[in-house]
Short mmCIF file of C-alpha atoms and ligand atoms in Angstrom, two decimals:
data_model
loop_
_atom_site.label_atom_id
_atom_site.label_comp_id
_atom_site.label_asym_id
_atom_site.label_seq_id
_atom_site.Cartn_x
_atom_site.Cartn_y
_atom_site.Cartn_z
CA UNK A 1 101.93 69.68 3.90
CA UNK A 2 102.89 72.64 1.84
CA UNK A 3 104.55 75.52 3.94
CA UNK A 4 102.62 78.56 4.50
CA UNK A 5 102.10 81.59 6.95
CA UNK A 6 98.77 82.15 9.00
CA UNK A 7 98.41 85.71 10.35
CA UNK A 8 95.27 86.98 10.35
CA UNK A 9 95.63 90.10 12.71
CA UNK A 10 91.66 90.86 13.29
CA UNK A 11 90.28 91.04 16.76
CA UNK A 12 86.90 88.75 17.56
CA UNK A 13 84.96 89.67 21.04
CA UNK A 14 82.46 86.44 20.68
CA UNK A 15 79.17 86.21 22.80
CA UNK A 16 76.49 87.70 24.42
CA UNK A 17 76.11 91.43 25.45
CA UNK A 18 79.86 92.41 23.15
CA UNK A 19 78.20 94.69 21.03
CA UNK A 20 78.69 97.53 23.56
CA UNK A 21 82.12 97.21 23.13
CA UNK A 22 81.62 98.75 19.42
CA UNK A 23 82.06 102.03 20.52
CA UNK A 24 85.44 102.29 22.46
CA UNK A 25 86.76 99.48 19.74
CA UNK A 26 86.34 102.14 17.38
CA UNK A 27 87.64 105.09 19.10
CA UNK A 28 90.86 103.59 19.61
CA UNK A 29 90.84 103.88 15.95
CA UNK A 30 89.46 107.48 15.27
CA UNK A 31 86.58 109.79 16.56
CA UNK A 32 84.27 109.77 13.48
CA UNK A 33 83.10 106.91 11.64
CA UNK A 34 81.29 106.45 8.73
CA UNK A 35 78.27 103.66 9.31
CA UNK A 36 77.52 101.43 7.01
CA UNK A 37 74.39 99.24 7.20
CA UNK A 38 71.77 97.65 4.51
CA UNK A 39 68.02 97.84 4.08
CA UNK A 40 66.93 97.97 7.83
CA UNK A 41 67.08 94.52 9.31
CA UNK A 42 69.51 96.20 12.21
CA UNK A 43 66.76 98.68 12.32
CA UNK A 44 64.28 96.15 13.07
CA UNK A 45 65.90 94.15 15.21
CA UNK A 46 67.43 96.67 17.88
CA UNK A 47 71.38 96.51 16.93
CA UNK A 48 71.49 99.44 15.37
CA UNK A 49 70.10 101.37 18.58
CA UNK A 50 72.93 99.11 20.41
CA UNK A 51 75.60 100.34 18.52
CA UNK A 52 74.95 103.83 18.27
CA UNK A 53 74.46 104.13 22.07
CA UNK A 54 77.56 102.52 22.39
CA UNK A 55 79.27 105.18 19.98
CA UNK A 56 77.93 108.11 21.48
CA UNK A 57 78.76 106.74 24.87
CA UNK A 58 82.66 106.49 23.63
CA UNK A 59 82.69 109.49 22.14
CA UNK A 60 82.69 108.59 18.29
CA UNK A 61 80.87 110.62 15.84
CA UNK A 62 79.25 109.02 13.12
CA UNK A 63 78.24 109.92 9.61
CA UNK A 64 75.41 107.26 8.18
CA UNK A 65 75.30 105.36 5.32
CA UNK A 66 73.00 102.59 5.07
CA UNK A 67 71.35 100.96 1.91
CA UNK A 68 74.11 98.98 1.16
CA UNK A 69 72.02 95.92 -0.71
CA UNK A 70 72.84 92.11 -1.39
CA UNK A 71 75.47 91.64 -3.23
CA UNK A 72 76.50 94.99 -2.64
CA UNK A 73 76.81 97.25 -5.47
CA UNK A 74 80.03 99.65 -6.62
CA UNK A 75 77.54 102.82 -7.60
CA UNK A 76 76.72 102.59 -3.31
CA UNK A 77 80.02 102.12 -2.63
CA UNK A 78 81.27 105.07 -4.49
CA UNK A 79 78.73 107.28 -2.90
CA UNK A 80 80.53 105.97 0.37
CA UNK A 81 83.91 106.56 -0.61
CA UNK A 82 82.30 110.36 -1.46
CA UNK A 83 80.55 110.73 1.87
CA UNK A 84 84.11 109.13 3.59
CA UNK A 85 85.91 112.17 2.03
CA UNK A 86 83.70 114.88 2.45
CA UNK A 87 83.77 113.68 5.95
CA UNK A 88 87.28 113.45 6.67
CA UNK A 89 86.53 110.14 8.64
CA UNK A 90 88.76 108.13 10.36
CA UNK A 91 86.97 104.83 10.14
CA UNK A 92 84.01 102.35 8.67
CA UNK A 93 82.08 100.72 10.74
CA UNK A 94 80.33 97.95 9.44
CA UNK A 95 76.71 96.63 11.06
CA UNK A 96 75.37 93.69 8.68
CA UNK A 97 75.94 90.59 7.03
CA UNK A 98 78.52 90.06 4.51
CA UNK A 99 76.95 92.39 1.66
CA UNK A 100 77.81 95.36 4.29
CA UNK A 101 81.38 94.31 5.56
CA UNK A 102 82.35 94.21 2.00
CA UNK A 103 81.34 97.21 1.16
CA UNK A 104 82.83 99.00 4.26
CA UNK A 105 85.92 96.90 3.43
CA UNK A 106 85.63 98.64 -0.20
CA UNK A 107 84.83 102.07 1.12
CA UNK A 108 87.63 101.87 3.34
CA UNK A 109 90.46 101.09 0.24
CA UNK A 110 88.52 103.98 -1.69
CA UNK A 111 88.55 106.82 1.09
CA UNK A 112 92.25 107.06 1.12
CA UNK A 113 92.88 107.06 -2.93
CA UNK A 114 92.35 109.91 -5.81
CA UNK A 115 91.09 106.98 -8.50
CA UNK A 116 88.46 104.82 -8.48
CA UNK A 117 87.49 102.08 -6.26
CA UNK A 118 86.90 99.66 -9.06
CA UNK A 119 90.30 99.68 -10.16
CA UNK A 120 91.08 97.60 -7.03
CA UNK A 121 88.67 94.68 -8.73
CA UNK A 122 90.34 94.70 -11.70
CA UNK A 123 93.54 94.43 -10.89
CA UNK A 124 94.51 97.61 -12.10
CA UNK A 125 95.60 99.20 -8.75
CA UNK A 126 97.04 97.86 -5.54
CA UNK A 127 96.09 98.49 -2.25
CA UNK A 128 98.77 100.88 -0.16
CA UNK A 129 96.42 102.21 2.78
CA UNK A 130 93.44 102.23 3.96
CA UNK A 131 91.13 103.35 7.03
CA UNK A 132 90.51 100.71 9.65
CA UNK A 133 87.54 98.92 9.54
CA UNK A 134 85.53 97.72 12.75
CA UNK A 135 81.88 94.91 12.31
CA UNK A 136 79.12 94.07 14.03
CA UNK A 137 78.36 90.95 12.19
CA UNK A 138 74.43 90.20 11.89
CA UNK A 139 74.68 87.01 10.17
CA UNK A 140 76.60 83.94 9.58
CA UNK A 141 77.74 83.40 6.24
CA UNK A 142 80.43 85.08 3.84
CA UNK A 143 83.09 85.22 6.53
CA UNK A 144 84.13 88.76 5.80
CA UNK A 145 84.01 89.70 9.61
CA UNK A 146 87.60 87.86 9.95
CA UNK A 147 89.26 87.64 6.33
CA UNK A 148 90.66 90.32 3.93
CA UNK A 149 88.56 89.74 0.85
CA UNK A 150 85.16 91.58 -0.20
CA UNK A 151 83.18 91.21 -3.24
CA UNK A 152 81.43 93.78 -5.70
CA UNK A 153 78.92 93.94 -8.52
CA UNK A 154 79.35 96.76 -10.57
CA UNK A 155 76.23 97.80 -11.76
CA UNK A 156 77.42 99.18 -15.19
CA UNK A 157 78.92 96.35 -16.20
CA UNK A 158 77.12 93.64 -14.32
CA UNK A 159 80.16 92.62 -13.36
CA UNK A 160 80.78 90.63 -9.68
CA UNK A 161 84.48 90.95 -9.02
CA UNK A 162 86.11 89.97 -5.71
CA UNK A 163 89.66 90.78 -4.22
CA UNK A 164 91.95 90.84 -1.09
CA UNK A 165 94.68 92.80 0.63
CA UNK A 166 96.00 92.49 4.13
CA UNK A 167 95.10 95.44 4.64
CA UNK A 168 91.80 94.92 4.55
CA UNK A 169 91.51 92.60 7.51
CA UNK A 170 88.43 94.00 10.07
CA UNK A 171 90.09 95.68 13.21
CA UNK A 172 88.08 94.28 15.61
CA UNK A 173 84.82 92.09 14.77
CA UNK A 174 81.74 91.81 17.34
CA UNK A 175 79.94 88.53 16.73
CA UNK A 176 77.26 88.41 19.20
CA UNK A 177 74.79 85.05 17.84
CA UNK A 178 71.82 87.05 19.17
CA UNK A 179 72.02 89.51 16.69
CA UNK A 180 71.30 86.34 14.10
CA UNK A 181 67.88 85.25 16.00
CA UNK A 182 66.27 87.57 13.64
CA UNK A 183 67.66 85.93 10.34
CA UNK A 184 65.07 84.63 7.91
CA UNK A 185 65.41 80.75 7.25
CA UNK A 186 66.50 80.76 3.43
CA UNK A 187 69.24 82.86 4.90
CA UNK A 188 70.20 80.80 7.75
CA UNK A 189 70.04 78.11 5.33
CA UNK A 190 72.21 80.51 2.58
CA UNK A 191 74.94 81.47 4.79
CA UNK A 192 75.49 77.87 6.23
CA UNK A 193 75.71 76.48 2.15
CA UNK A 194 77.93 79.65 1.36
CA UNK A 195 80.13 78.36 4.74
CA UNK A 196 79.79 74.56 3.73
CA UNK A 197 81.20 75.49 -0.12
CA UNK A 198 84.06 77.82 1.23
CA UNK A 199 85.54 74.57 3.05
CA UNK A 200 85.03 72.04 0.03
CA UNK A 201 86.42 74.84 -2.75
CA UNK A 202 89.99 74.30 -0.82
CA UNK A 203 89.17 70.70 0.32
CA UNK A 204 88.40 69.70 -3.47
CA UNK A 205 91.10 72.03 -5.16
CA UNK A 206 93.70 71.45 -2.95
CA UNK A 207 97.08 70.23 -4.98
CA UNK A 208 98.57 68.11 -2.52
CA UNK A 209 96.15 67.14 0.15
CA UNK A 210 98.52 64.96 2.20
CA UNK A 211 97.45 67.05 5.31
CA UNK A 212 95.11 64.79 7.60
CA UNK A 213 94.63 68.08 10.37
CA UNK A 214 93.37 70.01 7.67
CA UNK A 215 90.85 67.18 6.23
CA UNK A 216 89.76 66.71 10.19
CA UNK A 217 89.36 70.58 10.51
CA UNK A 218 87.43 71.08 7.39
CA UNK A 219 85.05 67.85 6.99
CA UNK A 220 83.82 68.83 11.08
CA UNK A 221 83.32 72.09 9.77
CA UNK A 222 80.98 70.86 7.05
CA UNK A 223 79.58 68.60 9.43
CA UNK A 224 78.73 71.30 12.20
CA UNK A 225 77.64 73.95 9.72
CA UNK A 226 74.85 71.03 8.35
CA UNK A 227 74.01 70.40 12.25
CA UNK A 228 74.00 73.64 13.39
CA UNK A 229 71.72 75.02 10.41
CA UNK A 230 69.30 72.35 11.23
CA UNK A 231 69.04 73.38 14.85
CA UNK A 232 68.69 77.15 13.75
CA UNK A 233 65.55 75.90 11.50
CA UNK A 234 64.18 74.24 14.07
CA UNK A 235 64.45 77.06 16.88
CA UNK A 236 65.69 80.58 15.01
CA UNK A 237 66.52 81.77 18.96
CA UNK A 238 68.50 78.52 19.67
CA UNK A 239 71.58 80.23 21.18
CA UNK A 240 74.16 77.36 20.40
CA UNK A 241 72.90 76.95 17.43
CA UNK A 242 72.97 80.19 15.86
CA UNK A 243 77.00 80.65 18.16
CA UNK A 244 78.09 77.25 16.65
CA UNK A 245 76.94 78.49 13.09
CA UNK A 246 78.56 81.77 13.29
CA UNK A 247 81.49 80.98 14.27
CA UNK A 248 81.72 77.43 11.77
CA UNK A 249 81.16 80.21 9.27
CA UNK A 250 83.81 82.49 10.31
CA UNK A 251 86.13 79.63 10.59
CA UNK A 252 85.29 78.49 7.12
CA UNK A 253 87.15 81.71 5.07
CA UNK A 254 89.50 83.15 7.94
CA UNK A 255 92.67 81.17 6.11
CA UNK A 256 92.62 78.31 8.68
CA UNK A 257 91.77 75.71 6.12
CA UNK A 258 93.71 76.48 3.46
CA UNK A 259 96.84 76.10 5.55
CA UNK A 260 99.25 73.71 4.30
CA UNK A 261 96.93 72.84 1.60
CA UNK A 262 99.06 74.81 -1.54
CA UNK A 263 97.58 76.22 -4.48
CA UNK A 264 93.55 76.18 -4.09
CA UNK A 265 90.57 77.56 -6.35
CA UNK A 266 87.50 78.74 -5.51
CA UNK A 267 85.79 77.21 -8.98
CA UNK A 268 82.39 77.37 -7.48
CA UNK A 269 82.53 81.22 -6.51
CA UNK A 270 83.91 81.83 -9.96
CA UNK A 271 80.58 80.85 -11.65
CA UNK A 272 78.57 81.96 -8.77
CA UNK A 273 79.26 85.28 -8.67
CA UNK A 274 78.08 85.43 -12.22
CA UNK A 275 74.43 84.18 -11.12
CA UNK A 276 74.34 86.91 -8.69
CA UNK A 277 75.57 89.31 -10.49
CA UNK A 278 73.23 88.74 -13.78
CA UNK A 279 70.47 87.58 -11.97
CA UNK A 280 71.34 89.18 -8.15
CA UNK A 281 70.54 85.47 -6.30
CA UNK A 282 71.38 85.25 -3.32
CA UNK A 283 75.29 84.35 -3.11
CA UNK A 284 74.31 81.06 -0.98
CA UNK A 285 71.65 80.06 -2.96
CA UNK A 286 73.78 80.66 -6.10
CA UNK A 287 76.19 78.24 -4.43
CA UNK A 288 73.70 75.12 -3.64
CA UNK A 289 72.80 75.00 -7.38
CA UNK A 290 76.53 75.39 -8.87
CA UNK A 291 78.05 72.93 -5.94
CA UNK A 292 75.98 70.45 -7.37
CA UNK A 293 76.86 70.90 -10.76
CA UNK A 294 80.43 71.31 -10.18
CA UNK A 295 80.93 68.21 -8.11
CA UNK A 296 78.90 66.18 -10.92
CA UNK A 297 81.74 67.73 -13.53
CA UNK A 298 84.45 66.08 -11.06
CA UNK A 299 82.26 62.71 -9.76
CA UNK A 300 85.67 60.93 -11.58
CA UNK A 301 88.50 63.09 -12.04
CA UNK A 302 87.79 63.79 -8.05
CA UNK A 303 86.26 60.34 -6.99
CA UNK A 304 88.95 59.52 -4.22
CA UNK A 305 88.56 62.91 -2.71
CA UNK A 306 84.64 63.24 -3.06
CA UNK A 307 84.36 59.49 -1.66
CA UNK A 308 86.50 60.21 1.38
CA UNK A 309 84.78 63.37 2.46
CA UNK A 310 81.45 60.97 2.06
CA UNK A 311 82.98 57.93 3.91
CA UNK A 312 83.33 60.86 6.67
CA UNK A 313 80.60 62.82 6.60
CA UNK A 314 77.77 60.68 5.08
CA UNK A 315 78.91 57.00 6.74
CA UNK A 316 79.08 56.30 2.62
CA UNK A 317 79.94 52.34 2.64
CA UNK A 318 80.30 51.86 -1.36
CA UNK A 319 84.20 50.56 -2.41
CA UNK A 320 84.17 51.59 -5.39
CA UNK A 321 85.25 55.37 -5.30
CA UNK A 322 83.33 56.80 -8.23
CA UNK A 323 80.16 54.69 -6.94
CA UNK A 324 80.86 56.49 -3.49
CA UNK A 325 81.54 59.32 -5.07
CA UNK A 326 77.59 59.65 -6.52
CA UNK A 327 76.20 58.43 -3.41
CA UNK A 328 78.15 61.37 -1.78
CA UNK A 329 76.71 64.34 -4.31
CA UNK A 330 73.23 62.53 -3.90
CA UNK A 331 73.71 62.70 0.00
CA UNK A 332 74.55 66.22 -0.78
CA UNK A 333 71.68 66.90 -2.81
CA UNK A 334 68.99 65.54 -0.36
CA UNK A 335 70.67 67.82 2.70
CA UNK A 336 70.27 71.18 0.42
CA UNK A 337 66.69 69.83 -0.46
CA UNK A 338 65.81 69.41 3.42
CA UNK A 339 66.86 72.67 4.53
CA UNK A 340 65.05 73.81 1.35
CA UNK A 341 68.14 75.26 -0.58
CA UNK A 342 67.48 75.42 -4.14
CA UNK A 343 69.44 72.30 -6.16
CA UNK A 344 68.55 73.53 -9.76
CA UNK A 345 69.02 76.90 -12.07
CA UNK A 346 65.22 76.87 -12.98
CA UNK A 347 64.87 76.62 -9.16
CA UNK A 348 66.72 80.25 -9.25
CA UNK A 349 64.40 80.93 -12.08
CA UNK A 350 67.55 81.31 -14.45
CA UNK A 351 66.57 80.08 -17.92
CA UNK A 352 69.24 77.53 -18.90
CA UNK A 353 69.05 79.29 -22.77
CA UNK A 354 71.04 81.71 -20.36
CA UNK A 355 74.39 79.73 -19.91
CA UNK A 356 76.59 80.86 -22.63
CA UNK A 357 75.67 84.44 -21.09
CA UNK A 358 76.73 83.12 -17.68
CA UNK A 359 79.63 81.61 -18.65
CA UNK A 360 80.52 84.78 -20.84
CA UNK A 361 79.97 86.68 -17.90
CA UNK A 362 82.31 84.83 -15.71
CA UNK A 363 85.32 85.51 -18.03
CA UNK A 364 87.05 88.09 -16.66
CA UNK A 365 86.57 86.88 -13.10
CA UNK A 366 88.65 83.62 -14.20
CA UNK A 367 91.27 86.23 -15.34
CA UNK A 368 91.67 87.93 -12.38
CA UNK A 369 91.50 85.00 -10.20
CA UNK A 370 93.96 82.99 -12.32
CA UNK A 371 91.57 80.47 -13.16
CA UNK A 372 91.97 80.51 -16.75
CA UNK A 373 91.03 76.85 -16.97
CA UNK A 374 88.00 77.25 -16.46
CA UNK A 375 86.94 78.42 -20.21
CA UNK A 376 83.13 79.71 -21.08
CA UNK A 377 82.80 75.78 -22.47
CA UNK A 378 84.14 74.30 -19.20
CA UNK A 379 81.74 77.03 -17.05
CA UNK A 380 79.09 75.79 -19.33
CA UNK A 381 79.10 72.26 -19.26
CA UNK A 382 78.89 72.51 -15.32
CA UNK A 383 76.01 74.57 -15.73
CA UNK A 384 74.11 71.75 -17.55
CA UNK A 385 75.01 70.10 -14.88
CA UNK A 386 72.57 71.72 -12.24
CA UNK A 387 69.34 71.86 -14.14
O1 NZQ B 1 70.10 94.49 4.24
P1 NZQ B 1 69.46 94.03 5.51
O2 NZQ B 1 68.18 94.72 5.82
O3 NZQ B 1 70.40 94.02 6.67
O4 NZQ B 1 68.97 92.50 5.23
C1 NZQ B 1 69.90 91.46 5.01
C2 NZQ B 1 69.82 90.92 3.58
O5 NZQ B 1 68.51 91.09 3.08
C3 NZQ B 1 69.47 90.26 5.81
N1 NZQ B 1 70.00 90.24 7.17
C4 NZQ B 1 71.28 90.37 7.56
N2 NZQ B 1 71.38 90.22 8.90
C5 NZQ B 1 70.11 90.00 9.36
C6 NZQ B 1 69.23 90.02 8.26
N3 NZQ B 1 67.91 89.84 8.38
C7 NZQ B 1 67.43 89.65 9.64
N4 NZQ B 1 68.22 89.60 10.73
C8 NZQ B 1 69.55 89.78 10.65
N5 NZQ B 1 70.31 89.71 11.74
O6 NZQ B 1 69.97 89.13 5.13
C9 NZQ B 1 70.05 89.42 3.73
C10 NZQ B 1 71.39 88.97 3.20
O7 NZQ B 1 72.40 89.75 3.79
P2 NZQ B 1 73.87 89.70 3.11
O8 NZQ B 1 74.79 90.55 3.89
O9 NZQ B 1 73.74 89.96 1.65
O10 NZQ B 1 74.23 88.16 3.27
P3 NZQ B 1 75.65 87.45 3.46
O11 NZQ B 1 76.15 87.69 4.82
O12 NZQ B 1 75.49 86.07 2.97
O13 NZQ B 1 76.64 88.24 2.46
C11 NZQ B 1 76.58 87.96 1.07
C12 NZQ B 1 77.68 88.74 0.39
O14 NZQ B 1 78.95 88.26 0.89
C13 NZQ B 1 79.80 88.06 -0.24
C14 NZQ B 1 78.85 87.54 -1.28
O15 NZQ B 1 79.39 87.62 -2.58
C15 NZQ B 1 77.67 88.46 -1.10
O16 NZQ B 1 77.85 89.65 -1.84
N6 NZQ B 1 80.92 87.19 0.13
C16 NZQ B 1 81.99 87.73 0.78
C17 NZQ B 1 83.13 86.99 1.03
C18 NZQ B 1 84.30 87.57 1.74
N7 NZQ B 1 84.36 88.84 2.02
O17 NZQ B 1 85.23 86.83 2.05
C19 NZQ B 1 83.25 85.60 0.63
C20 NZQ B 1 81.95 84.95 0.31
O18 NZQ B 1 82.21 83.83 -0.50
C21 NZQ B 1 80.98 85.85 -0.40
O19 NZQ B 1 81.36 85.92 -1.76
ZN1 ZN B 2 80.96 82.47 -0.51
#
């Protein structure tokens, strides 16, 4: 095992009936928030009126700004950092899936600098402050409610950049599972396939995976985040299900796994994010079709490693490692296809005359990220791989 620090410094109040603690979370933060919510589902579905009730109650004033969209979008995000300003506010808090956290994340490194948020993205400016940030998560997914990363598209250049600072770590996070009985099931099925590929970018990447507590950790994380999807399909109010799912999902990018583990990628987010941002997929449905393609690319270099997490997970009896290694990503294929995750590009409806643009697109991503390896040519020879 490598040597590493864990300290991830944000505060999770699990279960039923926490939402009400929202409100004095956030005061002992500051008095006026800015709220930041997307297209209504918390509208819909009664935690917005918990949350607000629980703000007025401590005392916090609020400034709204909802609409934040999938795949959240820098032009929204700079109208937040405006509103933030003009505001004087002393926190963001964030009541949504992943798409919003991000965004209040972003909002919350802009509010506190004169130049633009986007510079953060690029690279071209480093964090130094920023206002807290305190969640209501409403689905389980991108496990932003308990990491320090976010992800942007910027709508100019159709560009969808992701970064991280410590500073950037939620406050406090309120994962109640009841708030996800109202999820739709392509994105219960999204967010367990985004949780499921956050585990396997560090299990597959990993330099020097001599660390057994790690595999254990992340192949039961796979394994629950299949089971507990299924149950979630089957009954959307299944309590269990939906707490076992969040929390798989929050476990799966909180820097638990990657402990010990060295230098990982996150390959399969590197192409992703250029689906969604050229084509504005959903980020877990982006991930079932490039998964596929991207463990096809690495059926031999990665046959030991793909074969063990099948002996595991899939009972996979083959010897031969590359044979097991097939039978794994076929395995694979048939669970995405049974919870009805998409397994192709056309099944995006992304023309595959389209993959020199997505693997031009992804360039500067794989410069940022450090993933220079993966060239346009390597980008698009997995993408041939998941038609
Ligand atoms: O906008 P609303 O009306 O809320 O509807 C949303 C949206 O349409 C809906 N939804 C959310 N909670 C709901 C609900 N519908 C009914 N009931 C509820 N309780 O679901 C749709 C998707 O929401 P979104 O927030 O976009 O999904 P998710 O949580 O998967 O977040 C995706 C974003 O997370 C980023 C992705 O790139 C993408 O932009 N990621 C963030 C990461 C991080 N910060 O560490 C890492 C991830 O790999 C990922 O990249
Ligand atoms: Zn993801």
């Amino acid at each position: 095992m490598h040597n590493f620090v864990f300290h991830n410094p944000t505060k999770v109040l699990f279960g039923r009936d926490t939402i009400p603690a929202i409100g004095p979370e956030t005061k002992a933060w500051g008095g006026k928030a800015l709220l930041v919510y997307g297209q209504g589902s918390v509208k819909r579905n009664g935690v917005y009126e918990q949350v607000i009730a629980s703000l007025r109650e401590a005392g916090v004033e609020w400034i709204e700004h909802g609409g934040v969209c999938s795949n959240p979008l820098l032009s929204h995000v700079r109208e937040g950092v405006r509103l933030a300003k003009a505001n004087r506010v002393e926190a963001i808090v964030a009541v949504g899936g992943g798409s919003v956290v991000d965004a209040a994340k972003a909002v919350a490194a802009g509010a506190v600098v004169e130049h633009d948020v986007w510079k953060f993205f690029t690279g071209k400016k480093g964090v130094k402050a920023t206002l807290p940030v305190t969640t209501v998560l409403t689905l389980a997914a991108s496990g932003s409610e308990m990491n320090s990363g976010m992800v942007l598209t910027n709508d100019e250049t159709r560009e969808k950049f992701g970064f991280g600072h410590r500073l950037l770590f939620p406050k406090v996070s309120i994962l109640d599972p009841e708030t996800t009985f109202t999820v739709p099931p392509e994105h219960t099925t999204y967010g367990a396939v985004d949780a499921i590929s956050h585990v396997l970018e560090f299990y597959l990447t990993a330099s020097d995976p001599d660390s057994p507590v790690q595999d254990r950790l992340m192949e039961g994380l796979i394994e629950n985040a299949m089971a507990a999807c299924e149950r979630c399909l089957i009954d959307p109010r299944d309590y269990n299900g939906r707490a076992n799912l969040m929390w798989t999902a929050t476990l799966a990018l909180n820097g638990l796994t990657a402990a010990g583990l060295g230098r990982v990628g996150f390959p399969m987010h590197l192409i992703e994010h250029s689906l969604s941002a050229l084509y504005n997929v959903p980020h877990g449905a982006g991930l079932a079709v490039v998964m596929l393609g991207w463990l096809r690319a690495h059926r031999q270099s990665l046959a030991e490693r793909i074969a063990g997490l099948g002996r595991r997970i899939f009972r996979i009896a083959a010897q031969d490692s590359v044979a097991a290694a097939d039978q794994t990503i076929a395995c694979l294929q048939a669970w995405l296809q049974s919870v009805k995750a998409p397994i192709t590009l056309e099944q995006l409806g992304i023309p595959v005359d389209d993959i020199p643009t997505i693997a031009a697109n992804a360039k500067g991503l794989a410069r940022i990220w450090r993933l220079q390896e993966y060239t346009p040519e390597r980008i698009a020879a997995v993408l041939q791989l998941c038609r």
